[in-house]
mmCIF file of C-alpha atoms in Angstrom:
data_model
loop_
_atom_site.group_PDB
_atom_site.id
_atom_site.type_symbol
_atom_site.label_atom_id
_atom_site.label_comp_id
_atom_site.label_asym_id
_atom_site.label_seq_id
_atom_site.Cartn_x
_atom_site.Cartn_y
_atom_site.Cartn_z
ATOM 1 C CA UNK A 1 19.617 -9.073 -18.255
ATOM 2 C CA UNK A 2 17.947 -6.157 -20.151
ATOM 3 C CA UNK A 3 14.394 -5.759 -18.100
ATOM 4 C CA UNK A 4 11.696 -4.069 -20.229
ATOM 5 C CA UNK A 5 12.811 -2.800 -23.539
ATOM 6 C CA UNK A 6 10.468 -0.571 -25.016
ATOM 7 C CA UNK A 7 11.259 1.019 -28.660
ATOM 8 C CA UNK A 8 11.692 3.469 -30.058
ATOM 9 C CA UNK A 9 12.369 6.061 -27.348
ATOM 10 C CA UNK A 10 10.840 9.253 -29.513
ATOM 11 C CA UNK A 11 8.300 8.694 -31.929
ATOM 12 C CA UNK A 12 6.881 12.114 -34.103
ATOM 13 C CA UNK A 13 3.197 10.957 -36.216
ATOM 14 C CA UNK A 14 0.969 13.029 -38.293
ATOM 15 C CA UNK A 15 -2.559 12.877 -37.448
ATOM 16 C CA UNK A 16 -4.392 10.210 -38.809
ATOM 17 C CA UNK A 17 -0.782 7.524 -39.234
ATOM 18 C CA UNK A 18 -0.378 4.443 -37.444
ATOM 19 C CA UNK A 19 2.506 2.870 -35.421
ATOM 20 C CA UNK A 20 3.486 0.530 -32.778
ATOM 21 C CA UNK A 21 4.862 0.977 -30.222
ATOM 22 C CA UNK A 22 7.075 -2.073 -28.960
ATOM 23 C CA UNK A 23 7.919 -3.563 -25.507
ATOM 24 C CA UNK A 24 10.023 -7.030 -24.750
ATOM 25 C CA UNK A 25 10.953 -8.435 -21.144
ATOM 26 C CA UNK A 26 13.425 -11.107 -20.968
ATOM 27 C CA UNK A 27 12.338 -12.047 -17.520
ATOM 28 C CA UNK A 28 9.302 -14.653 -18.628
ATOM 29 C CA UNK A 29 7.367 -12.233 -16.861
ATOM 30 C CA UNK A 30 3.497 -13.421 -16.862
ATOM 31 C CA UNK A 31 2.023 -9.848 -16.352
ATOM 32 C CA UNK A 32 2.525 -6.686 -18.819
ATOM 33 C CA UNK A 33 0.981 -3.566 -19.237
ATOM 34 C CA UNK A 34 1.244 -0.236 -21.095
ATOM 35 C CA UNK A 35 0.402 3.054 -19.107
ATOM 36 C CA UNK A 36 0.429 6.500 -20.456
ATOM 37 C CA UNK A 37 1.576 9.338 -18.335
ATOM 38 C CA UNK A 38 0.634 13.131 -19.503
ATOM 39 C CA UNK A 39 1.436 15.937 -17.326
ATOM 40 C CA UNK A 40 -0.201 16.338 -14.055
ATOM 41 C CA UNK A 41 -1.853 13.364 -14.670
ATOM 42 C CA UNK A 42 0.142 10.603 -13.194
ATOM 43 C CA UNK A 43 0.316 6.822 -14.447
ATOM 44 C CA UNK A 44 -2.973 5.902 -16.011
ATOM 45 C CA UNK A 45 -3.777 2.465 -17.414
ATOM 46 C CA UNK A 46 -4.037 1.491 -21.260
ATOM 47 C CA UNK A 47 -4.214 -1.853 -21.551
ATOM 48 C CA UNK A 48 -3.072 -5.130 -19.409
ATOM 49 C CA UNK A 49 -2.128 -9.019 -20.260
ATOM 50 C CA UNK A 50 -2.251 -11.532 -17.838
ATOM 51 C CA UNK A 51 -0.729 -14.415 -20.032
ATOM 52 C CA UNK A 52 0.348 -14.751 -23.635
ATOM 53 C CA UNK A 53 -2.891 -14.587 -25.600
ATOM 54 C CA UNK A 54 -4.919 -12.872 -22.874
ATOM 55 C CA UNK A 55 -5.383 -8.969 -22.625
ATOM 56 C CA UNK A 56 -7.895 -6.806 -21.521
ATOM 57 C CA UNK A 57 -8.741 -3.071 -21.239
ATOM 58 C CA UNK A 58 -7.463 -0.531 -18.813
ATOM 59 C CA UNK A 59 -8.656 3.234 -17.654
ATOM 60 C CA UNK A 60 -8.054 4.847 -20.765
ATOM 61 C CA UNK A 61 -8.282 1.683 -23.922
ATOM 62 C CA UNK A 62 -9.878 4.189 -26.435
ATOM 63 C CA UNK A 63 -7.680 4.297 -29.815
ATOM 64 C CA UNK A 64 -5.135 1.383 -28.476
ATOM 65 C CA UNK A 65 -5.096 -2.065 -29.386
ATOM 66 C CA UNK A 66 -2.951 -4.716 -27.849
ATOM 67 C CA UNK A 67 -1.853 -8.126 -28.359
ATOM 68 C CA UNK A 68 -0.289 -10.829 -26.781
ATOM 69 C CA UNK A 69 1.469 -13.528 -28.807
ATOM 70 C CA UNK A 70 3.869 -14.405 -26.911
ATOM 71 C CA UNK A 71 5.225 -14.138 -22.812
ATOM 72 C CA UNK A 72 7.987 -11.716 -24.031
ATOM 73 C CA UNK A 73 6.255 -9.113 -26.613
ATOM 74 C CA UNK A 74 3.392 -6.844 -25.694
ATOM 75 C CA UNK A 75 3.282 -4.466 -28.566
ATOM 76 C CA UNK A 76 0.516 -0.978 -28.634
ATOM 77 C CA UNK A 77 -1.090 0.095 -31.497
ATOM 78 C CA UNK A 78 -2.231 3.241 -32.515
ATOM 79 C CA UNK A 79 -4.627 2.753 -35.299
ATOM 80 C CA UNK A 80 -5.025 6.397 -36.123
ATOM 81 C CA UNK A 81 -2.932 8.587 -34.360
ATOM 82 C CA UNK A 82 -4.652 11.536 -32.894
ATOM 83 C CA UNK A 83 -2.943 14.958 -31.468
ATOM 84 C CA UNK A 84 -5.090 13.759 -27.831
ATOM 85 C CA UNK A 85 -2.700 11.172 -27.924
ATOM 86 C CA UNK A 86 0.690 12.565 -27.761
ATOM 87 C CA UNK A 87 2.270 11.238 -24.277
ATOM 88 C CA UNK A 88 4.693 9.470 -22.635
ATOM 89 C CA UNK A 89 4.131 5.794 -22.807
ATOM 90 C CA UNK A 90 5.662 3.177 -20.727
ATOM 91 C CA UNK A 91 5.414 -0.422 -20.322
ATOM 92 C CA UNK A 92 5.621 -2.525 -17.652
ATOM 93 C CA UNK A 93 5.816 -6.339 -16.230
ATOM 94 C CA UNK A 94 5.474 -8.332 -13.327
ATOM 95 C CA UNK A 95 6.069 -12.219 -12.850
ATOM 96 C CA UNK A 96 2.510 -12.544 -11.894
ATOM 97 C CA UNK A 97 -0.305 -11.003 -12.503
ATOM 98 C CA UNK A 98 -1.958 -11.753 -8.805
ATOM 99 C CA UNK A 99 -1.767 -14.556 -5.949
ATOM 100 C CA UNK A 100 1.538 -12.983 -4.969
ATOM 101 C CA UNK A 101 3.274 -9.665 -4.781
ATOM 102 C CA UNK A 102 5.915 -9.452 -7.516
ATOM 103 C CA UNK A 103 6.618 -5.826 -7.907
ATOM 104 C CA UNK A 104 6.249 -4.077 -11.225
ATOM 105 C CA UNK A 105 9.072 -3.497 -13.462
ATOM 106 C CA UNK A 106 9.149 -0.033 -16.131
ATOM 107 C CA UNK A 107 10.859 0.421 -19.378
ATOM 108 C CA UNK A 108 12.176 4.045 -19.754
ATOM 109 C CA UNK A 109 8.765 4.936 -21.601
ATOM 110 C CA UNK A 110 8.354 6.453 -25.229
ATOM 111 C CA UNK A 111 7.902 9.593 -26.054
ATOM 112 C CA UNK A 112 5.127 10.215 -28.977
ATOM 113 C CA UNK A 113 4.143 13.838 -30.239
ATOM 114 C CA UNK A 114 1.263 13.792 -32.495
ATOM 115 C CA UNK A 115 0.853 17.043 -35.054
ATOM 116 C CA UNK B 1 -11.193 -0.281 -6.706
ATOM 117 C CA UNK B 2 -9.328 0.556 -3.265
ATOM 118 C CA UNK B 3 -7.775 4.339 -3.566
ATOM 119 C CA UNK B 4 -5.017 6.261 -1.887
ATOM 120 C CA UNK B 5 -4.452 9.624 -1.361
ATOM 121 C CA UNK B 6 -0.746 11.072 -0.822
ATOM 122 C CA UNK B 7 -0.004 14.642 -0.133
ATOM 123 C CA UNK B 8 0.663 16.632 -3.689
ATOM 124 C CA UNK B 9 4.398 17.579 -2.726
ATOM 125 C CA UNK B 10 6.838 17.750 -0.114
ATOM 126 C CA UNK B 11 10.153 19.121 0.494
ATOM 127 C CA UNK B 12 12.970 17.889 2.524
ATOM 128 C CA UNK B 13 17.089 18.895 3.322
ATOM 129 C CA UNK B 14 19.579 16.946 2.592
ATOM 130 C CA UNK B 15 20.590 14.767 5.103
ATOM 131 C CA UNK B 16 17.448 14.266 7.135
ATOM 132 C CA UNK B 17 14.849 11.602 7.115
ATOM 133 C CA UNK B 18 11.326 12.015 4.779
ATOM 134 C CA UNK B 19 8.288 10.859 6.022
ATOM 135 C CA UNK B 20 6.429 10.343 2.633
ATOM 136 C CA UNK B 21 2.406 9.511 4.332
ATOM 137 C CA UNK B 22 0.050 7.973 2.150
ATOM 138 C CA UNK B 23 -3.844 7.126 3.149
ATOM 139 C CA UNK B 24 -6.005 3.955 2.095
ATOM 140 C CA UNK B 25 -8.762 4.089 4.146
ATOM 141 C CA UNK B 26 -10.849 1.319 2.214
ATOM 142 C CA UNK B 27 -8.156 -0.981 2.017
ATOM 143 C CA UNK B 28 -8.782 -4.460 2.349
ATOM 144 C CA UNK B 29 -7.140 -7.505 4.190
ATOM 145 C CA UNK B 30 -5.616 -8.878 1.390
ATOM 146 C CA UNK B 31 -4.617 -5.494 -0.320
ATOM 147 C CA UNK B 32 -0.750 -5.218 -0.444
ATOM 148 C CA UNK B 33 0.634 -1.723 -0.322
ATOM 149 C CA UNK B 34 3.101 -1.331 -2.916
ATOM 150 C CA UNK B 35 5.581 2.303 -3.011
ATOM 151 C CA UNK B 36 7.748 2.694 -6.648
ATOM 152 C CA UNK B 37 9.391 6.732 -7.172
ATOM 153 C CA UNK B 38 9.929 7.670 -10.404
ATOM 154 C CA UNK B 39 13.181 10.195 -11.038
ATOM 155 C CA UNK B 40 13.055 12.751 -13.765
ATOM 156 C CA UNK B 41 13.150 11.487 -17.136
ATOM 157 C CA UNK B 42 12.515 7.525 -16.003
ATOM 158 C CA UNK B 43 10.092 4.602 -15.928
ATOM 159 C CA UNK B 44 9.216 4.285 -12.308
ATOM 160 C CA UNK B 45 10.751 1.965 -10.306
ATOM 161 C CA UNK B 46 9.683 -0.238 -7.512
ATOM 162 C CA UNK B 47 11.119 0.528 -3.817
ATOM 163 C CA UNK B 48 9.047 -1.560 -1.100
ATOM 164 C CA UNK B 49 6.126 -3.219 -0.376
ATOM 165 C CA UNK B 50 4.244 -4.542 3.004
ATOM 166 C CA UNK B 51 1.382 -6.064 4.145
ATOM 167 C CA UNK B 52 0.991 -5.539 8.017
ATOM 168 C CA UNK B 53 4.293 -5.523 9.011
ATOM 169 C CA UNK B 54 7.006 -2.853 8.804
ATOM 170 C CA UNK B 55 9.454 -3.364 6.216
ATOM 171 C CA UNK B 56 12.933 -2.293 5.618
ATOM 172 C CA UNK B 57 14.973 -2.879 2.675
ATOM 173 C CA UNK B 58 18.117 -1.048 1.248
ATOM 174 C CA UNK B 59 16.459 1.864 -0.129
ATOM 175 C CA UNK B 60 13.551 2.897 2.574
ATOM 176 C CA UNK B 61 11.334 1.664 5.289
ATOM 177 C CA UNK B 62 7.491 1.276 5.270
ATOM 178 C CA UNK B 63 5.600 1.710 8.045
ATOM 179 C CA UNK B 64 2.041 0.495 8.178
ATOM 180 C CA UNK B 65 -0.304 1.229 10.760
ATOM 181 C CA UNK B 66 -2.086 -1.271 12.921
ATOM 182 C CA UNK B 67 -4.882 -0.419 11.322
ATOM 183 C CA UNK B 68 -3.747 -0.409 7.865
ATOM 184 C CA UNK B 69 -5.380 2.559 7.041
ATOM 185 C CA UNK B 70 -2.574 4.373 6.636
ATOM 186 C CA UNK B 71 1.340 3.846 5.819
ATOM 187 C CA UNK B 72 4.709 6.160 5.691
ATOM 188 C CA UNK B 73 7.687 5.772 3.352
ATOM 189 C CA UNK B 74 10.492 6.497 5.344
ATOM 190 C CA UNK B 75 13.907 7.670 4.138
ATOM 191 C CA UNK B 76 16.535 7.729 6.439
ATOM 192 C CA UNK B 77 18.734 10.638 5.163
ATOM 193 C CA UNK B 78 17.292 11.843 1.930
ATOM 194 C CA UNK B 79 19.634 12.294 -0.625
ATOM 195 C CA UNK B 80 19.799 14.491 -3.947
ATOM 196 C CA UNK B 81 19.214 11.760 -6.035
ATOM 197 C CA UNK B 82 16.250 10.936 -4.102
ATOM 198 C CA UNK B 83 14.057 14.103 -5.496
ATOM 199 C CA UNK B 84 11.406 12.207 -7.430
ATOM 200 C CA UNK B 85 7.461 11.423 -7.647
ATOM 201 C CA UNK B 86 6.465 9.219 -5.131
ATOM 202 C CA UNK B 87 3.700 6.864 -6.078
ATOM 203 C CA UNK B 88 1.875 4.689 -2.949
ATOM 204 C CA UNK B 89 -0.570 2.156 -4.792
ATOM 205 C CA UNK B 90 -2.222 -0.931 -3.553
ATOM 206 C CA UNK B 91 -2.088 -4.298 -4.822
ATOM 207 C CA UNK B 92 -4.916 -6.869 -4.672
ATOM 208 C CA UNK B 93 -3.738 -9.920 -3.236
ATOM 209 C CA UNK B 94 -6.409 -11.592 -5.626
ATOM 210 C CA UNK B 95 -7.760 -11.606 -9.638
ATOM 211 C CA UNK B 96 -10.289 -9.699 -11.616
ATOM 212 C CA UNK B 97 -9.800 -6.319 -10.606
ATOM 213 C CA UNK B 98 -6.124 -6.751 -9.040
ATOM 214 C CA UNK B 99 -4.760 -6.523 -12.746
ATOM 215 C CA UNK B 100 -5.742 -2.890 -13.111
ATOM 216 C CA UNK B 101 -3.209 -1.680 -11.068
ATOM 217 C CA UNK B 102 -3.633 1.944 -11.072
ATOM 218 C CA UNK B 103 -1.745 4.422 -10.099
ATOM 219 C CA UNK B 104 -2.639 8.258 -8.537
ATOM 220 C CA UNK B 105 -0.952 12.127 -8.928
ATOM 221 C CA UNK B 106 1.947 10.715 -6.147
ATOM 222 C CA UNK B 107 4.070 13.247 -4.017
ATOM 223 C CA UNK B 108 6.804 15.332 -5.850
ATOM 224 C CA UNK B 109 9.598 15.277 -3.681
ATOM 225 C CA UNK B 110 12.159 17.731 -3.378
ATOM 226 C CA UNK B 111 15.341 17.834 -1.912
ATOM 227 C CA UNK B 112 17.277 21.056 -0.811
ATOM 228 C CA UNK B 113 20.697 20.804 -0.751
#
């Protein structure tokens, strides 16, 4: 059973490229989400899903898109990479998004540096 | 959204018990209080969870106060490998809002041989 999978685990962009970053749970998890973590800053929220084909915006959504096409895939975009958003970026799932109290599993986060 | 606030650091010896406090004073009946550390380098993980009851499970103990205002993480005899961030965050027992579970700065934990 390999949890969250997030790839790749170091990412370097140029200002201005795009990429995405990927995450995949095997555990037909209902809930996923992508936070961002900078130092001294703790977790902050990007962007949540609820249910394949439902997502919806987070603390800090600017310059991230998200999509959910299926239960297992909950890929990030960055459209245009900017230097603001070089981070550590980690996804994360729960079997249900609310009614009950299904804890939150991580991936082991991605590391992007933006130049 | 209901908030907590948790002490910026702590330190501890090996050996003894951690009292890791955490306050939610606008926390609402069906708010769930929800503890996950994360170790250096890692995703966080998840380590307890209550509602009004104490709670004890193989890695810690919570202990929520009657009037839920407040809660401790408990660790019995902290360990090395237990220097990490600490992150107390509560969990709407509900929709809308639940889903933008958020998390705060946590404790940083240390642990002196």
């Amino acid at each position: 059973n390999a949890g969250v999978t997030q790839t790749p685990k170091f990412q370097v962009l140029k200002t201005g490229q795009s990429m995405t970053l990927q995450c995949a749970q095997d555990m037909n998890h209902e809930y996923m989400s992508w936070y961002r973590q900078d130092p001294g800053m703790g977790l902050r929220l990007i962007h949540y899903s609820v249910g394949a084909g439902i997502t919806d915006q987070g603390e800090v959504p600017n310059g991230y898109n998200v999509s959910r096409s299926t239960t297992e895939d909950f890929p990030l975009r960055l459209l245009s990479a900017a230097p603001s958003q070089t981070s550590v970026y980690f996804c994360a799932s729960s079997y249900s998004a609310g009614g009950d109290n299904s804890p939150l599993h991580f991936g082991n986060g991605t590391r992007l540096t933006v130049t | 959204d209901a908030k907590t606030t948790q002490p910026n650091s702590m330190e501890s010896n090996e050996e003894e018990p951690v009292h890791l406090p955490c306050n939610h004073s606008t926390i609402s009946g069906t708010d769930y209080i929800h503890w996950y550390r994360q170790l250096p380098s890692q995703g966080p993980e998840y380590v307890i969870h209550g509602l009004t009851s104490n709670v004890n499970n193989r890695m810690a103990s919570l202990a929520i106060a009657e009037d839920r205002k407040s809660s401790t993480l408990i660790l019995h005899r902290a360990t090395l490998r237990d220097a990490a961030v600490y992150y107390c965050i509560l969990r709407l027992n509900s929709g809308g809002s639940n889903y933008k579970l958020t998390f705060g700065k946590g404790t940083l934990l240390t642990v002196n041989p």
